[in-house]
Amino acid sequence: MQVLVADDDGVTRSLLEGLLQASGYETVSVSDGAEALSILHQGTCQLVLADWEMPGLTGPELCKAVRDGSLEHYVYVILVTGHVDPQDALDGLNAGADDFVTKPFNPPEIVCRIRAGERLLQLETAEMTIFALAKLAESRDPDTGAHLERVRCYSRVLAERLRGHPAYAECITPAYVRLIYQTSPLHDIGKVAIPDRVLLKPDRLTEEEFAIMKTHTTHGAATLEAAMARFPNAQFLHMAREISLTHHEKYDGSGYPIGLKGEEIPLAGRIVAMADVYDALTSRRVYKDAFGHEIARGVLVEERGRHFDPAVVDAFQEAEAEFVRIRLSFTDERTLAGHGERDAA
Amino acid sequence: MLLDDATTEPRRDPRNQGAAAPRPFQATVDEASAIDAAGALARCMGDPRIFALTLDAFLRDVPPRAGTLPALLAENRLADVGRVAHAIRGAAGLLNAHPLAQCAADMEAASTTRDLEQIERSIGRLQAEVARCIELVEALRNGSPGPDRPGTGGA
């Protein structure tokens, strides 16, 4: 594992690098907080030992930047500082640090704390498992391409935009943004329960078949509820269930499976609904070509207040450039060959 | 404790061929010393190579920082004085340079209370301590305990 050492003091850097290398870690070291953030954005380091006082960004500022939801992976941050006031420890942890060590530190303790961080990072494999599960469900649908990747990215963009609005500032935290990014790929997990004759049918569905298809929402929710019963504190299961159950609800109450209306629909469901439909519109299906962004935008805006939450449509319009960029970055032949959704648009 | 390592030939680590380890010496704790070399070596997990890297970093970083203090004080940049003192305190603490760390701590505190007299007094003491540390660090890097270190007998 590669550990980033960010400290403007050469003695600390040299000592930490030496200790970590002797303990089997690779190290990268910088003397500037902004440079540290830049390295973290490259995605090669997930564990950081950061000083409090640094040029560029201070340690707490670096923590806040790390926690703003823009990084692909979780980053474990240990603040290593000469600040010894207990309030400093609280401030550092509140800023998003995972751990706090004061100088002069005890080397074996530093190594132990690094190992603890490693253990926590291994929990991120849980996130990978979630995604693998979603991909497994999706694999029954042969032409889905990078649908899940795009939907999770669109959902994150929408959540980030909404976060900038006063009405959502409190409920959409960086953790919420990260959670929706993690759990939105599970929106169609209930499709594992849909028979092939319906799921893979190349023509439009009959009314009876569509009724069966609609049950993927409740099947998905039921599956996740079973997991929630065993792990009631796992927040991602709660959000995943909400999304699975409600991503086909419509703002005007005409959606399914329940017919929830307006803000009765959980926010995560309203966000993923828009992300899912945008992706359906801009992907080729067996019965239609992929629409361009302009046409898709027209459809979505027209559905403002009907299918979609007006605030989410507004967020989409603010973030159009990001949607286009995401779509292009995940476009491949399979995407263009068909999306496989039967009921989103 | 791996102090015995310091009395043997330094281990060669292929990952760090560039860092020459200090030559053998015997170190004991001595509060009067500029640096508690034994404690500093222990902080490096008894590894002479890490110790050498840390000593080099000290020589590279701390004297220039200390050298900025008079000008910062002359310009009444007390917050910067405090930041420099804080950094020196951290570096000195890691190297078990206790007297230097104490001077730096005094200066940091005085910069917070804007006690100019105390800062001026501390600068003189601090620079003297830095000079003592340089002398000992260079001696350690050369494998000798230093000219006036009663507690750090040479090998």
XYZ file of C-alpha atoms in Angstrom:
500
model
C 0.000 0.000 0.000
C 1.158 3.498 -0.805
C 1.023 6.091 1.966
C 1.080 9.818 1.320
C 3.116 11.861 3.788
C 2.173 15.540 3.681
C 4.254 17.742 5.948
C 6.229 20.888 5.347
C 8.799 19.826 7.938
C 11.583 17.779 6.392
C 12.467 16.035 9.649
C 8.947 14.691 10.030
C 8.780 13.661 6.389
C 12.106 11.846 6.532
C 11.265 10.078 9.745
C 7.797 9.006 8.639
C 9.038 7.871 5.251
C 11.797 5.858 6.856
C 9.466 4.266 9.390
C 6.822 3.419 6.832
C 9.269 2.000 4.310
C 10.838 -0.114 7.033
C 7.342 -1.390 7.811
C 6.725 -2.433 4.238
C 4.848 0.560 2.859
C 5.588 2.583 -0.230
C 5.584 6.301 0.380
C 5.002 9.499 -1.519
C 5.821 12.717 0.246
C 4.905 16.334 -0.329
C 5.386 19.523 1.631
C 2.197 21.250 0.538
C -1.471 20.519 1.257
C -2.688 21.436 -2.224
C -0.136 19.124 -3.769
C -1.317 16.388 -1.432
C -4.888 16.833 -2.649
C -3.724 16.693 -6.239
C -2.019 13.351 -5.590
C -5.135 12.021 -3.896
C -7.167 12.897 -6.974
C -4.868 10.625 -8.971
C -6.281 7.755 -6.906
C -3.041 5.954 -6.074
C -3.002 6.765 -2.344
C -5.807 6.020 0.075
C -3.917 6.626 3.286
C -2.518 9.992 4.312
C -0.408 11.255 7.183
C -0.980 14.990 7.094
C 0.507 17.790 9.126
C -1.782 20.457 10.521
C 0.230 23.500 9.458
C 1.107 23.363 5.768
C 1.246 25.820 2.899
C -1.370 25.425 0.198
C -3.964 23.713 2.356
C -3.752 23.133 6.092
C -4.358 19.638 7.412
C -7.991 20.361 8.370
C -8.596 22.045 5.004
C -7.173 18.984 3.291
C -9.521 16.785 5.345
C -12.522 18.865 4.289
C -11.488 18.697 0.645
C -11.051 14.929 0.906
C -14.522 14.569 2.387
C -16.331 16.751 -0.148
C -17.262 13.671 -2.144
C -15.174 14.333 -5.224
C -12.699 11.495 -4.713
C -13.344 8.104 -6.237
C -12.247 6.109 -3.179
C -12.379 6.559 0.553
C -9.200 8.184 1.846
C -8.091 7.533 5.422
C -6.495 10.628 6.934
C -4.331 10.726 10.035
C -3.486 14.221 11.231
C 0.020 14.310 12.697
C 0.530 17.536 14.536
C 2.274 19.448 17.255
C -1.076 20.901 18.297
C -1.751 19.383 21.677
C -4.902 21.166 22.775
C -7.791 18.665 23.070
C -9.932 21.136 21.140
C -7.503 20.804 18.232
C -8.130 17.079 18.145
C -11.870 17.725 18.033
C -11.453 20.325 15.303
C -9.319 17.952 13.260
C -11.737 15.067 13.611
C -14.674 17.349 12.833
C -12.899 18.441 9.679
C -12.939 14.828 8.564
C -9.732 13.294 9.901
C -10.011 9.634 10.828
C -7.297 9.772 13.446
C -5.155 12.282 15.276
C -1.561 11.825 16.470
C 0.540 14.391 18.288
C 4.242 15.024 17.801
C 6.593 13.766 18.971
C 4.946 10.483 18.113
C 5.794 6.962 19.085
C 6.828 5.098 15.894
C 5.245 1.717 16.686
C 2.017 3.563 17.480
C 2.109 5.318 14.115
C 2.547 1.998 12.355
C -0.316 0.480 14.377
C -2.568 3.368 13.438
C -1.646 2.945 9.796
C -2.549 -0.730 10.058
C -5.905 0.229 11.598
C -6.494 2.536 8.648
C -5.665 -0.268 6.270
C -8.245 -2.481 7.950
C -10.881 0.185 7.538
C -9.998 0.677 3.898
C -10.465 -3.015 3.349
C -14.101 -2.481 4.253
C -14.340 -0.615 0.997
C -14.398 -4.010 -0.582
C -17.981 -4.022 0.698
C -18.637 -1.258 -1.791
C -17.068 -3.310 -4.532
C -19.277 -6.198 -3.516
C -22.337 -3.990 -3.850
C -21.303 -3.021 -7.321
C -20.467 -6.584 -8.291
C -23.904 -7.662 -7.095
C -25.533 -4.973 -9.195
C -23.472 -5.979 -12.208
C -24.476 -9.579 -11.667
C -28.145 -8.612 -11.719
C -27.543 -6.525 -14.785
C -25.636 -9.267 -16.542
C -28.887 -11.005 -17.406
C -29.564 -8.053 -19.620
C -26.962 -8.429 -22.344
C -26.797 -4.931 -23.789
C -26.492 -2.690 -20.791
C -22.939 -1.484 -21.347
C -21.836 1.002 -18.729
C -25.359 1.861 -17.572
C -24.594 1.408 -13.883
C -21.429 3.451 -14.062
C -23.232 6.300 -15.779
C -26.254 6.236 -13.476
C -24.078 6.395 -10.377
C -22.119 9.317 -11.838
C -25.251 11.191 -12.932
C -26.772 10.617 -9.494
C -23.696 11.992 -7.792
C -23.680 15.076 -10.006
C -27.346 15.770 -9.282
C -26.840 15.317 -5.546
C -23.851 17.645 -5.577
C -25.815 20.298 -7.430
C -28.774 20.010 -5.089
C -26.425 20.286 -2.158
C -25.675 23.827 -3.252
C -29.332 24.786 -2.813
C -30.388 26.083 0.603
C -33.385 23.757 0.757
C -31.138 20.692 0.497
C -28.014 21.943 2.215
C -28.793 20.123 5.456
C -29.996 16.803 4.136
C -27.449 16.380 1.347
C -24.143 16.041 3.127
C -20.912 14.830 1.517
C -21.690 11.462 3.071
C -25.088 11.461 1.355
C -23.425 12.207 -1.975
C -21.042 9.345 -1.473
C -23.845 7.029 -0.385
C -25.971 7.713 -3.441
C -22.927 7.089 -5.612
C -22.414 3.751 -3.862
C -26.000 2.571 -3.809
C -27.589 3.861 -7.023
C -26.180 0.905 -9.020
C -28.549 -1.292 -7.025
C -31.651 0.420 -8.428
C -32.512 -2.506 -10.708
C -31.319 -5.360 -8.530
C -34.873 -6.704 -8.397
C -34.586 -7.625 -12.054
C -32.988 -10.891 -11.000
C -36.539 -11.981 -10.180
C -37.978 -11.096 -13.601
C -38.347 -14.068 -15.946
C -36.281 -14.098 -19.115
C -39.359 -14.142 -21.334
C -40.169 -10.686 -20.007
C -36.748 -9.246 -19.285
C -35.218 -10.287 -22.589
C -38.238 -9.838 -24.824
C -37.113 -7.798 -27.839
C -40.556 -6.314 -28.527
C -42.697 -3.990 -26.512
C -44.194 -5.615 -23.437
C -47.847 -6.542 -23.105
C -49.803 -5.117 -20.223
C -49.404 -8.354 -18.285
C -45.687 -8.493 -18.999
C -45.262 -4.878 -17.986
C -47.021 -5.638 -14.711
C -44.446 -8.346 -14.117
C -41.596 -6.021 -15.070
C -42.822 -3.430 -12.588
C -42.339 -5.891 -9.748
C -38.565 -5.515 -10.030
C -38.958 -2.512 -7.714
C -40.653 -4.471 -4.951
C -38.485 -7.543 -5.451
C -35.390 -5.378 -5.095
C -36.741 -3.663 -1.995
C -37.661 -6.992 -0.410
C -34.199 -8.377 -1.019
C -32.582 -5.347 0.561
C -35.036 -5.402 3.482
C -33.899 -8.933 4.258
C -30.321 -7.648 4.400
C -31.431 -4.685 6.538
C -32.980 -7.029 9.082
C -29.563 -8.539 9.597
C -27.570 -5.306 9.335
C -29.956 -2.591 10.567
C -27.216 0.018 10.934
C -25.928 -0.263 7.378
C -26.981 3.079 5.935
C -26.267 2.022 2.394
C -28.904 -0.707 2.653
C -31.539 1.829 3.706
C -30.753 4.115 0.812
C -30.432 1.233 -1.639
C -33.878 0.001 -0.612
C -35.390 3.462 -1.067
C -33.865 3.757 -4.508
C -34.829 0.291 -5.609
C -38.411 0.754 -4.469
C -39.027 4.310 -5.665
C -36.938 5.044 -8.743
C -40.009 4.543 -10.950
C -42.287 6.729 -8.867
C -43.290 9.982 -10.524
C -43.537 13.395 -8.944
C -47.196 13.759 -9.954
C -48.132 10.451 -8.349
C -48.559 8.482 -11.585
C -45.555 6.206 -11.116
C -45.153 2.760 -9.592
C -45.153 0.594 -7.525
C -46.941 2.685 -4.876
C -47.955 5.880 -6.622
C -46.114 8.137 -4.223
C -46.369 11.836 -4.960
C -44.017 14.815 -4.619
C -41.813 14.682 -1.573
C -43.412 11.454 -0.420
C -40.887 9.969 -2.805
C -37.523 9.775 -1.035
C -35.026 12.257 -2.436
C -32.649 9.491 -3.508
C -35.460 7.924 -5.531
C -36.214 11.258 -7.224
C -32.557 11.752 -8.095
C -31.956 8.268 -9.470
C -35.206 8.434 -11.450
C -33.833 11.308 -13.456
C -30.378 9.750 -13.833
C -31.908 6.466 -14.991
C -34.261 8.049 -17.531
C -31.571 10.313 -18.946
C -29.400 7.264 -19.491
C -32.286 5.338 -21.048
C -33.003 8.189 -23.439
C -29.408 8.630 -24.506
C -28.792 4.907 -25.029
C -29.927 2.820 -27.961
C -32.630 0.250 -27.319
C -33.974 -2.576 -29.362
C -36.862 -0.389 -30.418
C -35.179 3.039 -30.708
C -31.911 4.783 -31.443
C -30.060 6.680 -28.783
C -31.278 10.252 -28.481
C -28.780 13.062 -28.454
C -28.376 15.161 -25.342
C -30.502 18.025 -26.669
C -33.501 15.824 -27.337
C -33.124 14.046 -24.010
C -32.926 17.381 -22.240
C -36.138 18.479 -23.947
C -37.945 15.369 -22.725
C -36.715 15.771 -19.171
C -37.529 19.457 -18.964
C -40.983 18.794 -20.350
C -41.518 16.330 -17.511
C -40.566 18.888 -14.874
C -43.191 18.654 -12.125
C -44.828 15.631 -13.793
C -42.404 12.739 -13.884
C -39.588 14.573 -12.162
C -39.029 16.742 -9.120
C -38.661 20.315 -10.410
C -35.614 20.859 -8.195
C -33.902 17.813 -9.679
C -34.655 18.996 -13.212
C -33.182 22.370 -12.324
C -30.088 20.658 -10.956
C -29.835 18.679 -14.182
C -29.983 21.855 -16.247
C -27.244 23.401 -14.151
C -25.077 20.327 -14.639
C -25.719 19.559 -18.307
C -22.072 19.838 -19.265
C -21.156 17.249 -16.655
C -23.854 14.886 -17.948
C -22.479 15.186 -21.459
C -18.956 14.582 -20.220
C -19.977 11.501 -18.229
C -21.965 10.109 -21.134
C -19.016 10.524 -23.469
C -16.532 9.083 -21.002
C -18.573 5.869 -20.664
C -19.718 5.537 -24.255
C -18.815 2.295 -25.935
C -20.204 0.074 -28.656
C -22.281 -1.889 -26.194
C -23.850 1.290 -24.922
C -24.747 2.345 -28.401
C -25.992 -1.159 -29.171
C -28.787 -0.901 -26.629
C -29.599 -0.199 -23.042
C -31.990 -3.015 -22.317
C -34.297 -1.001 -20.045
C -37.888 -1.783 -20.782
C -39.740 0.734 -18.792
C -37.732 3.742 -17.849
C -38.552 6.180 -20.598
C 14.895 -1.264 21.844
C 17.404 -1.796 19.071
C 20.179 0.419 20.312
C 22.636 -2.385 19.771
C 22.129 -1.816 16.093
C 23.906 1.479 16.452
C 27.064 -0.221 17.565
C 27.214 -2.510 14.561
C 27.716 -1.821 10.927
C 24.614 -0.168 9.501
C 22.263 -2.379 7.556
C 22.021 -1.723 3.857
C 18.534 -1.331 2.516
C 18.321 -1.630 -1.253
C 15.350 0.749 -1.281
C 17.472 3.606 -0.001
C 20.920 3.325 -1.415
C 21.242 7.114 -1.377
C 21.176 7.463 2.391
C 24.447 6.751 4.127
C 23.949 5.600 7.701
C 25.941 7.254 10.469
C 29.028 5.459 11.581
C 28.851 3.555 14.865
C 28.509 5.402 18.121
C 27.253 4.658 21.582
C 24.519 6.859 22.909
C 23.022 7.373 26.324
C 20.400 9.745 27.610
C 21.772 13.014 28.910
C 19.389 15.834 29.708
C 22.179 18.386 29.234
C 22.844 17.208 25.720
C 21.529 19.184 22.803
C 20.036 15.936 21.575
C 19.142 12.761 23.401
C 20.705 10.677 20.658
C 19.703 7.359 22.156
C 16.090 8.426 22.367
C 16.214 9.815 18.852
C 17.630 6.585 17.521
C 14.934 4.668 19.366
C 12.315 6.875 17.705
C 13.809 5.713 14.425
C 13.075 2.159 15.605
C 16.803 1.679 16.122
C 17.395 1.846 12.392
C 20.632 3.751 11.652
C 19.535 4.428 8.094
C 16.334 6.166 9.202
C 18.314 7.990 11.862
C 20.730 9.247 9.214
C 17.888 10.452 6.997
C 16.350 12.278 9.928
C 19.611 13.927 10.942
C 20.167 15.066 7.372
C 16.687 16.489 7.210
C 17.337 18.365 10.437
C 20.473 19.969 9.005
C 18.629 20.826 5.814
C 15.473 22.275 7.367
C 15.914 23.625 10.838
C 18.870 26.051 10.571
C 17.344 27.951 7.614
C 14.031 28.187 9.440
C 15.709 29.479 12.569
C 17.613 31.963 10.436
C 14.386 33.638 9.338
C 13.292 34.509 12.860
C 15.166 37.806 13.413
C 13.819 39.280 10.190
C 10.280 38.117 10.965
C 10.495 39.674 14.386
C 11.919 42.904 12.938
C 8.913 43.057 10.628
C 6.608 42.340 13.559
C 5.249 39.253 11.773
C 4.467 37.498 15.020
C 2.098 34.963 13.499
C 4.882 33.841 11.186
C 7.288 33.774 14.137
C 4.821 31.479 15.852
C 4.521 29.217 12.803
C 8.298 28.911 12.457
C 8.678 28.237 16.166
C 5.943 25.615 15.937
C 7.711 23.860 13.066
C 11.041 23.912 14.882
C 9.393 22.582 18.025
C 7.983 19.665 16.039
C 11.266 18.818 14.340
C 13.250 19.182 17.554
C 10.786 17.024 19.438
C 11.104 14.201 16.940
C 14.866 14.307 17.246
C 14.691 14.460 21.042
C 16.428 17.837 20.965
C 14.675 18.736 24.194
C 16.328 22.082 24.989
C 15.678 23.311 21.456
C 12.103 22.077 21.577
C 11.617 23.971 24.864
C 13.049 27.203 23.397
C 10.773 26.858 20.392
C 7.778 26.177 22.627
C 8.563 29.287 24.682
C 8.818 31.339 21.523
C 5.579 29.924 20.134
C 3.799 30.791 23.371
C 5.315 34.275 23.410
C 4.209 34.895 19.844
C 0.654 34.042 20.853
C 0.733 36.517 23.752
C 2.710 38.982 21.632
C 5.398 39.156 24.284
C 8.158 40.775 22.233
C 10.737 40.729 25.033
C 10.273 37.030 25.559
C 10.526 36.401 21.823
C 13.765 38.338 21.604
C 15.198 36.406 24.520
C 14.037 33.143 23.015
C 15.587 33.868 19.638
C 19.035 34.100 21.127
C 18.563 30.929 23.140
C 17.009 29.140 20.210
C 19.787 30.002 17.821
C 22.352 28.902 20.353
C 20.523 25.599 20.730
C 20.308 25.173 16.983
C 24.074 25.705 16.808
C 24.600 23.065 19.509
C 22.346 20.671 17.639
C 24.160 21.244 14.355
C 27.452 20.489 16.050
C 26.165 17.267 17.534
C 24.261 16.180 14.445
C 27.333 16.661 12.299
C 29.361 14.724 14.820
C 26.809 11.923 14.821
C 26.806 11.847 11.048
C 30.598 11.561 11.151
C 30.492 8.826 13.752
C 31.883 10.897 16.618
C 29.838 11.822 19.687
C 30.635 15.542 19.545
C 33.142 17.665 21.414
C 31.224 18.515 24.572
C 28.779 15.649 24.975
C 29.649 13.989 28.253
C 26.817 11.502 27.913
C 27.506 10.351 24.375
C 30.775 8.565 24.342
C 32.290 7.790 20.977
C 32.755 4.328 19.579
